Short mmCIF file of C-alpha atoms in Angstrom, two decimals:
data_model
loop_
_atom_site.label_atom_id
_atom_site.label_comp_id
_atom_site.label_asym_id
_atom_site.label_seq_id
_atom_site.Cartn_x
_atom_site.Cartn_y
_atom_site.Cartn_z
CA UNK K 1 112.68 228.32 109.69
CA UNK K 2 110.77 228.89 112.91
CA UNK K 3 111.37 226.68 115.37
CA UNK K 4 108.83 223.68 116.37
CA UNK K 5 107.16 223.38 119.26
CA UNK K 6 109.26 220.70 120.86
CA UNK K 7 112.50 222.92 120.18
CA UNK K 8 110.80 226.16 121.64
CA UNK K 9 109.92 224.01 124.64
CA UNK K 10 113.59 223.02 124.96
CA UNK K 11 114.82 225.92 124.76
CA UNK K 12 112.45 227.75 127.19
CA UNK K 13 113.75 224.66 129.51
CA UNK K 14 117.42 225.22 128.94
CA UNK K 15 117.23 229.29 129.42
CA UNK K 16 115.37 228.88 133.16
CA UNK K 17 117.61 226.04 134.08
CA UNK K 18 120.54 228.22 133.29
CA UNK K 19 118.57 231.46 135.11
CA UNK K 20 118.65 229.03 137.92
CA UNK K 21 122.14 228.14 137.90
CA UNK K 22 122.95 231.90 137.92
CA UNK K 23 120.49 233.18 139.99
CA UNK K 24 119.39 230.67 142.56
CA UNK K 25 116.24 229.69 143.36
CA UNK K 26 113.98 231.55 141.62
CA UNK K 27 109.96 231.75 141.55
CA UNK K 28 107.76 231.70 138.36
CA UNK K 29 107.24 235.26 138.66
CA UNK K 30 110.40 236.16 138.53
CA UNK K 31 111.62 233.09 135.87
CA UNK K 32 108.81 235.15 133.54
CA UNK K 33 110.40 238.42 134.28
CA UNK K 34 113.91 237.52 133.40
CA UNK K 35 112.93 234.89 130.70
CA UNK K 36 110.38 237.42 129.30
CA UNK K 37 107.88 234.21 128.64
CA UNK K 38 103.98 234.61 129.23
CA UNK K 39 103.31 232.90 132.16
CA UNK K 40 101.49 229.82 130.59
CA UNK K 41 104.47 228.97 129.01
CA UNK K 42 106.56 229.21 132.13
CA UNK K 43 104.20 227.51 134.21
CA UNK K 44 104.20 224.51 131.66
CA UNK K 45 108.27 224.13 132.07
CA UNK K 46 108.06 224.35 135.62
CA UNK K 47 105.67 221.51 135.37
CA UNK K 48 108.37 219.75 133.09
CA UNK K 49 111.19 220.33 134.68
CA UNK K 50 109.97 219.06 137.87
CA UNK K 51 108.45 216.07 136.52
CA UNK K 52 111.81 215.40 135.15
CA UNK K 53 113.37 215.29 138.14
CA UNK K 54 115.70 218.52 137.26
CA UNK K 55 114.43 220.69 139.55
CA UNK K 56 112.34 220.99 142.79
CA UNK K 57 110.53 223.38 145.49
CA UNK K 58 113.03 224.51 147.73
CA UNK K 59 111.56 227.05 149.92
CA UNK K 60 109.05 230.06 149.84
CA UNK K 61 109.62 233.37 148.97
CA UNK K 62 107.36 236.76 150.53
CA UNK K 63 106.98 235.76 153.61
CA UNK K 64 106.54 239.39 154.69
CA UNK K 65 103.72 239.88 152.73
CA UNK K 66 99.86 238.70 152.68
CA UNK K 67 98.55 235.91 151.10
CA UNK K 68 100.07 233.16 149.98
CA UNK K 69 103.53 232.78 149.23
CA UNK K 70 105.14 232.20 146.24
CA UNK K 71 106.89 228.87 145.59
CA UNK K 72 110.89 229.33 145.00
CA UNK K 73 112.33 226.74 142.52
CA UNK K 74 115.71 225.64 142.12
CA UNK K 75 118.33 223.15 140.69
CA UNK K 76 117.56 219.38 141.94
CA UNK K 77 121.64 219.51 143.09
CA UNK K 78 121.87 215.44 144.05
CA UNK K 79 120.73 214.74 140.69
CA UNK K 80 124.20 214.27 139.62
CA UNK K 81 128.02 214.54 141.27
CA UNK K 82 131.21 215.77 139.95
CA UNK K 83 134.87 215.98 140.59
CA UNK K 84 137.55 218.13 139.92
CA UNK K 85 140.80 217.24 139.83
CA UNK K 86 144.47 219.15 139.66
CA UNK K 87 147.53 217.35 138.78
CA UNK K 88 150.55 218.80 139.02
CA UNK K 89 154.13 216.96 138.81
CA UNK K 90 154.31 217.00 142.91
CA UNK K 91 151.04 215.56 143.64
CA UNK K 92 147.14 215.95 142.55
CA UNK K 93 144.06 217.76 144.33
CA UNK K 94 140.38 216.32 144.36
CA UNK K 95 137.18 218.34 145.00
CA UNK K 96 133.40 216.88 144.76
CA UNK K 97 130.78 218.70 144.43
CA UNK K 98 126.83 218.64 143.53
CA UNK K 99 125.34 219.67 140.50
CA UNK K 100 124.87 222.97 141.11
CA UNK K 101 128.71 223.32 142.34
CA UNK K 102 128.64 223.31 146.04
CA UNK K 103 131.61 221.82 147.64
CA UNK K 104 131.20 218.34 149.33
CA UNK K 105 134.60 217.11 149.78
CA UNK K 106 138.04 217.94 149.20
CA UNK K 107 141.72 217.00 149.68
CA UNK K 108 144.81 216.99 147.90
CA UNK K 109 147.80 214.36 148.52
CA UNK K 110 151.77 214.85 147.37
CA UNK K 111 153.34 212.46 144.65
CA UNK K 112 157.01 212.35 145.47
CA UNK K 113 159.14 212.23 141.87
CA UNK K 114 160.97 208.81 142.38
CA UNK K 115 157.25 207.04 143.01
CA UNK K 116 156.82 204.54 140.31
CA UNK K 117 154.04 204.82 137.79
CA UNK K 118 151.89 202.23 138.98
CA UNK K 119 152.18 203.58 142.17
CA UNK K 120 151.67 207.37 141.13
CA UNK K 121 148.33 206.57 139.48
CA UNK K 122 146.80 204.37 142.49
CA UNK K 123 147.43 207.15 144.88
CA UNK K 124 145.63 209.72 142.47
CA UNK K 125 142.77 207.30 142.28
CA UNK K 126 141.96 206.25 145.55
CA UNK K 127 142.14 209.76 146.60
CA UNK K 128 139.31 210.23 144.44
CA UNK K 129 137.70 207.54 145.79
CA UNK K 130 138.26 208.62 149.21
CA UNK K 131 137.11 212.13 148.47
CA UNK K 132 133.74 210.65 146.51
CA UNK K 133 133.17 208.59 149.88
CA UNK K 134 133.94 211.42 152.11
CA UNK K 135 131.34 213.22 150.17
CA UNK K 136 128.82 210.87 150.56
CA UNK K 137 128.78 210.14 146.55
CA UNK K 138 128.45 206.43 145.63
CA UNK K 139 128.02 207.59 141.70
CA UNK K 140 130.28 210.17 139.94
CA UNK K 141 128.40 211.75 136.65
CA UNK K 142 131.71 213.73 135.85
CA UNK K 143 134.97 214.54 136.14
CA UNK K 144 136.76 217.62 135.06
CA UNK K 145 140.71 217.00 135.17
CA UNK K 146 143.05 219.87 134.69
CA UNK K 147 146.59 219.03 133.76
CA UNK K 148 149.93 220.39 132.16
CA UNK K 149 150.64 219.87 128.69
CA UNK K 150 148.95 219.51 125.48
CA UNK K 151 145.90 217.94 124.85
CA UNK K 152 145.05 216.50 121.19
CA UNK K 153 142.18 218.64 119.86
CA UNK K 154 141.37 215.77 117.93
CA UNK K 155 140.83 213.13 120.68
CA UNK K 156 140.83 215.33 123.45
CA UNK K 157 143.31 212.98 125.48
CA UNK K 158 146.84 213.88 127.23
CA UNK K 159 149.67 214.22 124.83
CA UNK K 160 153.12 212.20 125.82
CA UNK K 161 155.42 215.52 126.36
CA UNK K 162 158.94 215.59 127.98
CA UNK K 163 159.39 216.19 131.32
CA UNK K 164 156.14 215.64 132.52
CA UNK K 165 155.40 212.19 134.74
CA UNK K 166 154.30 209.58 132.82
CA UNK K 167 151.60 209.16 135.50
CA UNK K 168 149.66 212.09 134.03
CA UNK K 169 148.61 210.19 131.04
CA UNK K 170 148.23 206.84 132.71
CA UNK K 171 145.81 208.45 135.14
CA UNK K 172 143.06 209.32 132.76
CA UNK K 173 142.51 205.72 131.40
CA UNK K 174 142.78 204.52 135.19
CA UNK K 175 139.95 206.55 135.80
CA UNK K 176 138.03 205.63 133.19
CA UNK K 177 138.13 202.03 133.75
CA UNK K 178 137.83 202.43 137.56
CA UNK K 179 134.99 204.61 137.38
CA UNK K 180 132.84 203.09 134.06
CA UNK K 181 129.89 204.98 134.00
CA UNK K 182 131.57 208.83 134.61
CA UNK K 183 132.56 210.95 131.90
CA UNK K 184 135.88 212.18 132.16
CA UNK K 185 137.61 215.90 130.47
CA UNK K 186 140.74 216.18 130.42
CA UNK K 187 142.44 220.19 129.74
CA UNK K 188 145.15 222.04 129.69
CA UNK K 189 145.52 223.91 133.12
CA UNK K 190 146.15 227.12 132.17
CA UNK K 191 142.71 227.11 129.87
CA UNK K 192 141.25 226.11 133.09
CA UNK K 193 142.67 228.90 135.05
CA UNK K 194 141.55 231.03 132.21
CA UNK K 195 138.00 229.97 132.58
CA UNK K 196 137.84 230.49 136.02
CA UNK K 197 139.00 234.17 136.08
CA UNK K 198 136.73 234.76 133.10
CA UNK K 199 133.75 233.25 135.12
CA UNK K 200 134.86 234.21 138.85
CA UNK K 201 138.05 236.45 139.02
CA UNK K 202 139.99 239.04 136.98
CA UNK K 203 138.95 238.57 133.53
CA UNK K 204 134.10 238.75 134.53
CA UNK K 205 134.03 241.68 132.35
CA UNK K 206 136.19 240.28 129.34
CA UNK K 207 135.23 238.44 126.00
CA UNK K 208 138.78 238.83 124.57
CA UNK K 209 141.90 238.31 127.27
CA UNK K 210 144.87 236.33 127.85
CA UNK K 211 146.14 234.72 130.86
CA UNK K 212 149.58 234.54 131.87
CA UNK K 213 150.17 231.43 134.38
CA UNK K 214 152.89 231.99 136.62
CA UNK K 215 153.44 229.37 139.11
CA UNK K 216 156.27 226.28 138.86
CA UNK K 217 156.51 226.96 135.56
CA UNK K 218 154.67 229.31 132.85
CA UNK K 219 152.00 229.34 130.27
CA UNK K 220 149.41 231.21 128.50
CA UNK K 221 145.58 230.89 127.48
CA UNK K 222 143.86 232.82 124.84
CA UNK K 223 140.25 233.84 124.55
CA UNK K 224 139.21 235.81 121.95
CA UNK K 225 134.94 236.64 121.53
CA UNK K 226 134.52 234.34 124.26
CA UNK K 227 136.17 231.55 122.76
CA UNK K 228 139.21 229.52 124.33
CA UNK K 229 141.20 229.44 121.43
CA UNK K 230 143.44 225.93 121.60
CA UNK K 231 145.64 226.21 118.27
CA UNK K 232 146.18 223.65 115.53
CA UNK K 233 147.84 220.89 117.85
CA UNK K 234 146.48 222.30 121.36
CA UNK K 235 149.61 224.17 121.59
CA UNK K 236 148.69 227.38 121.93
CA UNK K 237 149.63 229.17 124.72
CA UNK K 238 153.16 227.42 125.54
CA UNK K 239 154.55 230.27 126.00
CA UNK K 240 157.51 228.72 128.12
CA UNK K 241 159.00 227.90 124.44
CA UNK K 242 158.98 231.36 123.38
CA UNK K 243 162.67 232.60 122.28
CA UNK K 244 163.34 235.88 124.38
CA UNK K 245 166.55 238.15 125.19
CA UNK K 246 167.81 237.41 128.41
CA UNK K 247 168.61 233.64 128.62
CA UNK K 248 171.46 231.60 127.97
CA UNK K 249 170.80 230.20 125.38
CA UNK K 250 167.13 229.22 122.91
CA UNK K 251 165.01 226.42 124.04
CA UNK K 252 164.25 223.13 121.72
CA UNK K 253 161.22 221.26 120.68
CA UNK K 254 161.63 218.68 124.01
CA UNK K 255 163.16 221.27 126.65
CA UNK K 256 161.72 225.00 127.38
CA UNK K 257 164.97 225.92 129.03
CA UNK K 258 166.39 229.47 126.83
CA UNK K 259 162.92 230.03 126.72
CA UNK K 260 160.33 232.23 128.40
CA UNK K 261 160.28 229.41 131.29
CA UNK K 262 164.12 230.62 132.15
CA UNK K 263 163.18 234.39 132.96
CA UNK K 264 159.31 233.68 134.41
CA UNK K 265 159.23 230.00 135.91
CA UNK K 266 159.14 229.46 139.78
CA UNK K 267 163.42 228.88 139.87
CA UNK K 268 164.13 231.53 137.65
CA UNK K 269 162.46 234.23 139.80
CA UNK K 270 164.15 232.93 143.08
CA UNK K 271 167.42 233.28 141.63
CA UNK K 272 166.21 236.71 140.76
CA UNK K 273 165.02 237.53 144.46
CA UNK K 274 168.47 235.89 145.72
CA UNK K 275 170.69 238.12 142.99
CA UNK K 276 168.75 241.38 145.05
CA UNK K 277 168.83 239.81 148.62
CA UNK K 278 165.00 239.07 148.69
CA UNK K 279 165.24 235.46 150.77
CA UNK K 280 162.01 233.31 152.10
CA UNK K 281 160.75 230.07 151.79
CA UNK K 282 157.35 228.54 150.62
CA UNK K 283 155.00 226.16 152.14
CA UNK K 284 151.91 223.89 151.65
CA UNK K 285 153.06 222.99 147.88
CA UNK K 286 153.30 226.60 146.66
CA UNK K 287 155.85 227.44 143.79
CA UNK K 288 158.88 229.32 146.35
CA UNK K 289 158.77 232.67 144.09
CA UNK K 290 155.05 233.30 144.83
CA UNK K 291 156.14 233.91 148.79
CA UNK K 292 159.28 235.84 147.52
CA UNK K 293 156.71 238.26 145.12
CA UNK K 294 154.38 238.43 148.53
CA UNK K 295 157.45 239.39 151.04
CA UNK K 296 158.61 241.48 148.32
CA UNK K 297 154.96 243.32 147.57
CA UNK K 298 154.50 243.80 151.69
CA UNK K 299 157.45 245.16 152.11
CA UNK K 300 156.88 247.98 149.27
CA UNK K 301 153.49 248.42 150.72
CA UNK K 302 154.70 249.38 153.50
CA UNK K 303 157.36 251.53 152.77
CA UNK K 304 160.35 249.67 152.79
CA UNK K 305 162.32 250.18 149.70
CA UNK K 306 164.69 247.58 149.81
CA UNK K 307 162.08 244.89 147.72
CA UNK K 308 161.28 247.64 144.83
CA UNK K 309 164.39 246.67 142.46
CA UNK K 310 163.77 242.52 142.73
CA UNK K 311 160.20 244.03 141.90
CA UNK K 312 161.47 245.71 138.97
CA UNK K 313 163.61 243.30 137.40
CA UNK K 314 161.25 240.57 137.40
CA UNK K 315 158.19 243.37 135.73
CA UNK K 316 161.11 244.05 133.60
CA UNK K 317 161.13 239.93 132.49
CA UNK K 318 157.44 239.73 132.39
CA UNK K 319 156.94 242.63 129.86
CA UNK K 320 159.52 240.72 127.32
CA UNK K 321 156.66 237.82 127.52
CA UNK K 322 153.85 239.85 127.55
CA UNK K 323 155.09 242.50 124.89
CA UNK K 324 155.34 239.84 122.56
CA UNK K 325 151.97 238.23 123.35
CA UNK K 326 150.35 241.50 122.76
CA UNK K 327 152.56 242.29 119.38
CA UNK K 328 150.26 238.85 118.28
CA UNK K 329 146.93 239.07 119.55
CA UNK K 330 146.16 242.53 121.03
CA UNK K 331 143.78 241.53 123.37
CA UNK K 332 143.62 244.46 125.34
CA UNK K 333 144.27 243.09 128.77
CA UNK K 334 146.61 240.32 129.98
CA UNK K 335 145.90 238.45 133.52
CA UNK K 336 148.98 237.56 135.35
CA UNK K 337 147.62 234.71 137.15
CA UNK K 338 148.61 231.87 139.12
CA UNK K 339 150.29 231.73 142.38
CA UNK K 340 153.02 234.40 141.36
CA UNK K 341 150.30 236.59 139.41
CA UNK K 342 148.09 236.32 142.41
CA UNK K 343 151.12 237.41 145.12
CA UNK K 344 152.20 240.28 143.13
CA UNK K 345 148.93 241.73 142.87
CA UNK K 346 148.07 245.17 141.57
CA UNK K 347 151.71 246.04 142.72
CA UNK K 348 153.34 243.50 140.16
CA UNK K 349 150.16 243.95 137.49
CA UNK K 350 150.74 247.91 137.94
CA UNK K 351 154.92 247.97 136.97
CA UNK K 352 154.31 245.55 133.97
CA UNK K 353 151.74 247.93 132.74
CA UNK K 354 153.40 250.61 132.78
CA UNK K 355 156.85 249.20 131.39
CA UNK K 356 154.26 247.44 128.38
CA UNK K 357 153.02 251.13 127.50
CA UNK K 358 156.91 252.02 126.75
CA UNK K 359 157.19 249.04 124.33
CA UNK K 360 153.86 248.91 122.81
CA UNK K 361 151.77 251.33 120.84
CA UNK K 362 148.20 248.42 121.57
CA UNK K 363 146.47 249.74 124.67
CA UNK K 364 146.19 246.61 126.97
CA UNK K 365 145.32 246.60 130.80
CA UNK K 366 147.41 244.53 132.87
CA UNK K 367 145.18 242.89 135.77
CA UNK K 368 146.27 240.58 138.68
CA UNK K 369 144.53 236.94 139.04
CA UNK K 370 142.52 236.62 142.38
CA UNK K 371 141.91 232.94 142.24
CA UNK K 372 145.82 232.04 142.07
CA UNK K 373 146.79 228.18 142.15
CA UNK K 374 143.17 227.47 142.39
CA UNK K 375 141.84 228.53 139.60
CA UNK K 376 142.73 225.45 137.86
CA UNK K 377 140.55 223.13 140.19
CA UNK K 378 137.70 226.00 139.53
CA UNK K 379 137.93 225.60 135.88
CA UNK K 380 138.35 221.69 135.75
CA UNK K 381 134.61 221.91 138.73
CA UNK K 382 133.12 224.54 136.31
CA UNK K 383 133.83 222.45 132.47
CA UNK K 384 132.70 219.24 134.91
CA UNK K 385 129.28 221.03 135.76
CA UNK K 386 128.89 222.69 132.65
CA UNK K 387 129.33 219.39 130.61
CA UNK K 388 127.13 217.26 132.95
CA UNK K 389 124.66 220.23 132.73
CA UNK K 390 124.42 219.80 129.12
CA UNK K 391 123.47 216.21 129.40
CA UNK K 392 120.96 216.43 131.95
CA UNK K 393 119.46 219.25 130.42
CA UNK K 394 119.16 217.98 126.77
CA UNK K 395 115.83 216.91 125.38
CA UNK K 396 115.11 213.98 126.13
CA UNK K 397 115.27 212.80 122.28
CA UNK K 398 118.33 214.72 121.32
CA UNK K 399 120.82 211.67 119.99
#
């Protein structure tokens, strides 16, 4: 069925918002190039879009030439606020930001593991508060939280896993009744970090990837077509549970230990670096083995030799995890990303590779992450704007 007026009109709306949101500011002329509308129709949703508030005049553009210039439209980016938040076992990290993603405000604070529940979840609230004020935000529209373990697909809440802080769960419904009127996401961190190499790192030019987190501990996230794929209990991915050669034993349904997580996680690898005399330390929060893979990678850049068999070993250990990943899903590249994927680099990336052509017969290009331990406060920002997005720029009588 064709579509009716009122739907044509919304979607000729939601196409130049989103031209917008990629592009910038943009004038009519060029919103009827890349839209390919006649420009009647585009001057009648630039007259709709600004009556409704969603976007504005923001400059001029052709100053060099004669004659009048062209107005340059773009996103109205106070019409809504949104925060992104990281928690991690140690501590959580807070960003706000405007609609159209520009940084306002961040800062992170440390959650020491004998603080009490209560406690735990107060700090991680007011330091969203504090961050919103800082900002200059009275209202939050969104929040986009990024988190370790499983989230229900069915309810999309925080499932109660072992080992994690009870915090973590308590937060969410903290924030909810503290902040009334936001909306708040809650996802698996990995998927997060996922998202944010697809849309600003390793993975721009991939429908179909996995990414391999490597940081305190380990996961995975699948995209196939373009599609986070989550799994029948929002499972998939947990790679840390996988059974591999190599451990001491096989890991059970409430402890990853004999899994993946003892050859990859942050502990594993230092014992690793320490069994081939690789020593450092780490600072600012950051898992210990991502500044033993950095010493490590300098030093083979620059032509000491002494680093290349830690390097080796732990490419060995990686390939086990990755092999089997690609066995699964061959989806033609992998990401090593996180703090540990991001330190190794194309050095790390470049030995798994090669080892994974040995074992497999599935083509598959191993890339490093460049967004590292932030990618997971990118993703939560990014699912934030792109929810509130589809809100604000709904028809107005869409239920």
């Amino acid at each position: 069925m064709p579509a009716t007026p009122s739907t044509a009109r919304a979607i000729n709306d939601r196409l130049a918002l989103r031209l917008l949101q990629q592009e910038g500011p943009l004038t009519a002329g060029q919103l009827k190039q890349l839209t390919g509308l006649s420009r009647p129709t585009v001057a009648d949703l630039v007259e709709r879009l600004t009556a409704s508030g969603l976007i504005a005049v923001v400059g001029e553009a052709g100053e060099q030439r004669r004659g009048p210039n062209a107005k340059l439209y773009g996103i109205v980016a106070d019409r809504a606020y949104l925060a992104a938040l990281d928690v991690r076992t140690e501590g959580v990290s807070v960003v706000v930001s405007d609609l159209v993603g520009r940084v306002l405000a961040e800062a992170s604070v440390p959650i020491d593991g004998d603080t009490g529940t209560g406690p735990a979840v107060e700090q991680a609230v007011a330091l969203v508060e504090r961050v919103a004020k800082e900002a200059g935000v009275d209202q939050l529209h969104t929040l986009g939280i990024g988190a370790p373990g499983l989230i229900d697909p069915a309810t999309g809440e925080l499932r109660d896993s072992s080992g994690l802080p009870e915090w973590h769960r308590r937060l969410v419904a903290a924030l909810q009744e503290r902040l009334p009127d936001a909306r708040v996401i809650v996802e698996n961190e990995t998927n997060l970090a996922a998202l944010a190499e697809q849309r600003d790192g390793a993975a721009r030019d991939r429908d179909t990837f996995v990414l391999l987190w490597l940081g305190h501990g380990t996961g995975a996230a699948v995209v196939l077509e373009g599609t986070l794929r989550r799994g029948a209990s929002g499972g998939t991915g947990e790679i840390g549970f996988l059974p591999v050669p190599g451990t001491a034993g096989l890991p059970s349904a409430t402890d990853c230990e004999g899994g993946f997580h003892s050859l990859a996680g942050s502990a594993a690898i230092a014992r690793l670096a320490g069994e081939h005399g690789v020593v450092g330390s780490a600072g600012g929060g950051e898992p210990v083995a991502a500044a033993l893979v950095r010493d490590a990678v300098a030093a083979v850049s620059s032509g000491v030799s002494d680093a290349a068999p830690f390097l080796d070993a732990l490419a060995d250990r990686l390939t086990v995890g990755v092999a089997s990943v690609v066995a699964v899903l061959d989806p033609g590249c992998v990401v090593l990303g996180g703090e540990v994927g991001q330190a190794g680099g194309d050095v790390l990336a470049g030995r798994v590779e090669q080892r994974l052509r040995r074992m497999s017969p599935l083509a598959t290009e191993v890339r490093a992450g460049v967004l590292g331990g932030g990618a997971v406060l990118r993703g939560a920002l990014l699912t934030a704007r792109d929810r509130a997005q589809d809100e604000l720029f709904a028809p107005p009588d869409r239920p």
